[in-house]
Coordinates of C-alpha atoms in Angstrom, one line a residue:
M22 CA 67.1 97.7 125.2
D23 CA 70.4 96.8 123.3
G24 CA 68.8 94.6 120.7
M25 CA 71.2 91.7 121.7
G26 CA 69.1 88.9 123.1
N27 CA 71.4 85.9 123.3
A28 CA 74.0 87.2 120.8
E29 CA 77.0 85.1 120.0
V30 CA 79.7 84.7 117.4
E31 CA 78.4 82.8 114.4
S32 CA 81.7 82.7 112.4
I33 CA 85.2 84.2 112.3
H34 CA 87.0 85.2 109.1
V35 CA 90.7 85.9 108.4
H36 CA 91.9 87.2 105.1
P37 CA 95.8 86.8 105.1
V38 CA 96.1 88.7 101.7
K39 CA 93.9 91.7 101.3
A40 CA 91.2 91.1 98.6
F41 CA 91.9 87.4 98.4
R42 CA 89.5 84.7 99.8
G43 CA 90.4 83.8 103.3
V44 CA 89.8 81.1 105.9
S45 CA 87.2 80.7 108.6
P46 CA 88.8 79.3 111.8
R47 CA 87.0 78.4 115.0
E48 CA 89.0 80.9 116.9
A49 CA 91.5 83.7 116.4
V50 CA 93.9 85.7 118.5
V51 CA 93.1 89.4 118.7
E52 CA 96.1 91.7 118.2
P53 CA 95.9 95.4 118.6
W54 CA 95.8 95.9 114.8
G55 CA 93.3 93.1 114.1
L56 CA 92.9 89.3 114.1
A57 CA 96.3 87.5 114.0
G58 CA 97.3 87.1 110.4
D59 CA 94.5 89.2 108.9
R60 CA 95.4 91.4 106.0
R61 CA 99.2 91.4 106.7
W62 CA 99.8 91.0 102.9
T63 CA 98.5 93.1 100.0
L64 CA 99.1 93.7 96.3
I65 CA 100.4 97.0 95.0
D66 CA 100.8 98.3 91.4
D67 CA 103.8 99.7 89.8
G68 CA 103.1 103.1 91.3
G69 CA 102.8 101.7 94.8
K70 CA 99.0 102.0 95.0
V71 CA 97.2 99.2 96.8
V72 CA 95.3 96.9 94.5
T73 CA 92.0 95.4 95.7
Q74 CA 88.7 94.0 94.3
R75 CA 87.7 97.6 93.6
E76 CA 90.1 97.6 90.6
Q77 CA 90.4 93.8 90.1
P78 CA 87.2 91.9 91.0
R79 CA 89.0 88.8 89.7
L80 CA 90.9 88.7 93.1
A81 CA 87.8 87.2 94.6
L82 CA 88.8 83.9 92.8
A83 CA 92.3 83.8 94.5
A84 CA 92.7 82.3 97.9
A85 CA 95.3 82.6 100.6
E86 CA 95.8 80.2 103.5
P87 CA 97.9 81.2 106.5
L88 CA 101.0 79.2 107.3
A89 CA 103.0 78.9 110.5
G90 CA 105.3 81.8 110.9
G91 CA 103.2 84.2 108.9
G92 CA 103.7 82.9 105.4
V93 CA 100.8 82.2 103.0
R94 CA 99.9 79.6 100.4
L95 CA 98.3 81.2 97.4
S96 CA 96.0 79.4 95.0
A97 CA 93.9 80.5 92.0
P98 CA 92.3 79.0 88.9
G99 CA 94.8 78.1 86.2
L100 CA 97.9 78.4 88.4
E101 CA 99.9 75.9 90.5
P102 CA 99.6 76.9 94.2
L103 CA 102.6 78.9 95.6
T104 CA 104.0 79.0 99.1
V105 CA 105.2 82.5 100.0
E106 CA 107.5 82.9 103.1
V107 CA 107.6 86.1 105.1
P108 CA 110.4 88.2 103.6
R109 CA 113.5 88.7 105.6
P110 CA 113.9 92.3 106.9
A111 CA 115.0 94.3 104.0
E112 CA 114.5 97.6 102.4
T113 CA 110.9 98.6 102.4
V114 CA 108.9 100.0 99.5
P115 CA 106.6 103.1 99.8
M116 CA 102.9 102.3 99.3
N117 CA 99.7 104.3 99.0
V118 CA 96.9 102.7 101.0
F119 CA 93.8 104.7 100.4
G120 CA 95.7 108.0 100.5
T121 CA 97.9 107.0 103.5
K122 CA 101.7 106.5 102.9
V123 CA 102.8 103.2 104.3
E124 CA 106.0 101.2 104.1
G125 CA 106.0 97.4 103.3
V126 CA 108.5 94.6 102.6
P127 CA 108.3 93.0 99.1
A128 CA 107.8 89.3 98.9
A129 CA 110.1 87.1 96.7
A130 CA 110.1 87.7 92.9
D131 CA 108.2 84.4 92.3
A132 CA 105.3 85.8 94.3
H133 CA 105.1 89.0 92.2
A134 CA 105.2 86.9 89.0
W135 CA 102.5 84.5 90.2
C136 CA 100.1 87.4 91.2
S137 CA 100.9 89.3 88.0
A138 CA 100.2 86.2 85.9
F139 CA 96.9 85.7 87.6
L140 CA 95.7 89.3 87.0
G141 CA 97.4 89.9 83.7
A142 CA 98.8 93.1 85.2
G143 CA 102.0 94.0 86.9
V144 CA 101.6 93.8 90.6
R145 CA 103.9 93.1 93.6
L146 CA 103.0 91.2 96.8
V147 CA 104.0 93.1 100.0
H148 CA 104.1 92.2 103.6
M149 CA 103.5 94.5 106.6
D150 CA 106.5 93.7 108.8
D151 CA 105.6 95.8 111.9
P152 CA 101.9 96.5 112.3
A153 CA 102.6 98.2 115.6
T154 CA 104.2 101.2 113.8
R155 CA 103.5 101.2 110.1
R156 CA 99.9 102.5 109.7
P157 CA 97.8 104.5 112.1
V158 CA 94.0 104.3 112.3
D159 CA 92.2 107.3 110.8
P160 CA 93.1 110.1 113.2
A161 CA 89.6 111.5 113.0
Y162 CA 88.4 108.3 114.8
A163 CA 91.5 106.9 116.5
L164 CA 92.9 107.0 120.0
P165 CA 96.6 107.7 120.4
G166 CA 98.8 104.8 119.2
E167 CA 96.1 102.8 117.5
T168 CA 97.3 101.1 114.3
V169 CA 95.8 98.8 111.6
S170 CA 97.0 96.2 109.2
F171 CA 96.2 96.5 105.4
A172 CA 92.4 96.3 106.3
D173 CA 90.4 99.1 104.7
G174 CA 90.4 101.4 107.8
Y175 CA 90.0 99.6 111.2
P176 CA 91.4 96.5 112.9
L177 CA 88.1 94.5 112.7
L178 CA 84.8 94.5 111.0
V179 CA 81.7 92.9 112.6
T180 CA 78.4 92.2 110.9
T181 CA 75.2 90.6 112.1
L182 CA 73.0 87.9 110.5
A183 CA 69.9 89.9 111.5
S184 CA 71.0 92.9 109.5
L185 CA 71.8 90.7 106.5
D186 CA 68.3 89.2 106.7
A187 CA 66.8 92.7 106.8
L188 CA 68.9 93.9 103.9
N189 CA 68.0 90.8 101.8
S190 CA 64.3 91.5 102.6
L191 CA 64.7 95.0 101.2
I192 CA 66.6 93.8 98.1
A193 CA 63.7 91.3 97.5
E194 CA 61.3 94.2 97.3
G195 CA 63.4 96.2 94.9
P196 CA 64.2 96.3 91.1
H197 CA 67.2 93.9 91.4
A198 CA 65.5 91.2 93.5
H199 CA 66.9 88.5 91.2
E200 CA 70.4 89.3 92.6
G201 CA 69.4 88.3 96.1
P202 CA 69.6 86.9 98.7
L203 CA 73.2 87.9 99.1
P204 CA 75.6 85.9 101.3
M205 CA 77.6 87.5 104.1
N206 CA 80.9 87.1 102.2
R207 CA 80.0 90.1 100.1
F208 CA 80.9 92.2 103.1
R209 CA 84.2 90.4 104.0
P210 CA 83.7 90.7 107.8
N211 CA 86.0 89.4 110.5
V212 CA 83.3 88.4 112.9
V213 CA 79.7 87.5 112.2
V214 CA 77.2 87.7 115.1
A215 CA 73.9 85.9 115.5
G216 CA 71.1 86.7 117.9
T217 CA 70.8 90.5 117.6
E218 CA 68.0 92.7 116.3
P219 CA 68.5 94.1 112.8
W220 CA 70.8 97.0 112.7
A221 CA 71.6 96.8 116.5
E222 CA 75.3 97.2 115.6
D223 CA 74.7 100.8 114.4
H224 CA 74.4 101.9 118.0
W225 CA 77.3 100.0 119.6
T226 CA 80.1 102.1 121.0
R227 CA 81.8 99.4 123.2
I228 CA 81.2 95.6 123.2
A229 CA 82.7 92.5 124.6
I230 CA 83.2 89.4 122.4
G231 CA 84.0 86.6 124.9
E232 CA 86.9 87.9 126.9
V233 CA 87.9 90.7 124.5
V234 CA 86.7 94.3 124.8
F235 CA 86.4 96.5 121.7
R236 CA 85.4 100.0 121.0
A237 CA 83.2 100.7 117.9
P238 CA 84.3 104.0 116.4
K239 CA 81.7 104.2 113.6
P240 CA 79.6 102.0 111.2
S241 CA 81.3 100.8 108.1
G242 CA 80.8 102.7 104.8
R243 CA 80.5 100.2 101.9
C244 CA 82.1 100.3 98.4
V245 CA 81.7 98.6 95.0
V246 CA 83.5 95.4 96.4
T247 CA 80.1 94.4 97.9
T248 CA 78.6 94.1 94.5
T249 CA 81.1 91.5 93.5
D250 CA 80.0 87.8 93.7
Q251 CA 82.8 86.3 95.7
A252 CA 82.4 82.9 93.9
T253 CA 82.4 84.1 90.3
A254 CA 83.9 87.7 90.5
V255 CA 80.9 88.9 88.5
R256 CA 79.5 92.4 89.5
G257 CA 75.9 93.3 90.0
R258 CA 74.0 96.3 91.4
E259 CA 73.3 95.0 94.9
P260 CA 73.6 95.7 97.7
L261 CA 74.7 99.2 96.9
H262 CA 71.4 100.1 95.2
T263 CA 69.4 99.1 98.2
L264 CA 71.8 100.5 100.7
A265 CA 71.7 103.8 98.9
R266 CA 67.9 103.9 99.3
H267 CA 67.7 102.7 102.9
R268 CA 71.1 103.0 104.6
R269 CA 72.6 106.3 103.5
R270 CA 74.1 108.4 106.3
D271 CA 76.3 111.4 105.7
G272 CA 77.0 110.3 102.1
R273 CA 78.1 106.8 103.2
L274 CA 76.2 103.5 102.6
L275 CA 76.3 101.6 105.9
F276 CA 76.5 97.9 106.7
G277 CA 78.5 96.5 109.7
Q278 CA 80.4 98.1 112.4
N279 CA 84.2 98.8 112.7
L280 CA 86.0 97.6 115.9
V281 CA 89.2 98.5 117.6
P282 CA 90.5 96.1 120.3
L283 CA 90.9 97.5 123.8
S284 CA 92.2 94.3 125.4
P285 CA 94.1 91.2 124.2
G286 CA 92.6 87.7 124.0
T287 CA 91.1 85.2 121.7
V288 CA 87.7 85.2 120.1
R289 CA 85.9 81.9 119.4
V290 CA 82.8 80.7 117.5
G291 CA 80.0 80.6 120.1
D292 CA 81.4 83.3 122.3
P293 CA 78.7 85.5 123.9
V294 CA 78.6 89.1 122.6
R295 CA 77.7 91.8 125.1
V296 CA 77.0 95.5 124.6
L297 CA 78.9 97.6 127.2
A298 CA 77.9 101.0 125.9

């Protein structure tokens, strides 16, 4: 019993700039390091450390739309939208992405100024020019040659509607019930699947989404970003309080499953999802 039933893709999500609001296309090309255009840009501080909603929950209010050629159109409350082109090959800057040293190419100066004005803090916008070489997947869970964009750790994150429903039921029984039910965007997934049993994804090791095969190295450990309302940037206690009570494994609070593509292709809303192992 794989808990799948008639599982299919409910929605697809691409976040061109890490920590910004993204877009929800009907289909997306799968590249070895993630969905095409997903998290190829990120912000860094003056010391080169990546800046996310962990430090700046206000980033939930900024949006990034992908443009042809890999550029992005940035928008945020109180600022005129800004179009940012992919920077020409140039000297890279050293970055610290969750303890991993990575090289990135800085965007134009007006992009740094726009992002800094929005946050009220000095930041730079950086592009990953060559995701095939810049950042390896965590070697404890990677196969040789696997790389990832500026995503937290793995090329894709998949979540299921059934698990969100189960989590929201647990939240409703707890001391912070007024915070629920939570929407799926708290978890910033790439692919949302309908038609499974709750928590079925915990046990996947290899799945097919339409024509594309993925391996599932490990469930996703969640952080404080999940407590940030993506519409208001206000933080609460959930879902971490409930995950800590019901979904703690080896010191991590689990929701969703990480994926690494094993074959190329395109994923589409409505694609069947099959468990292979």
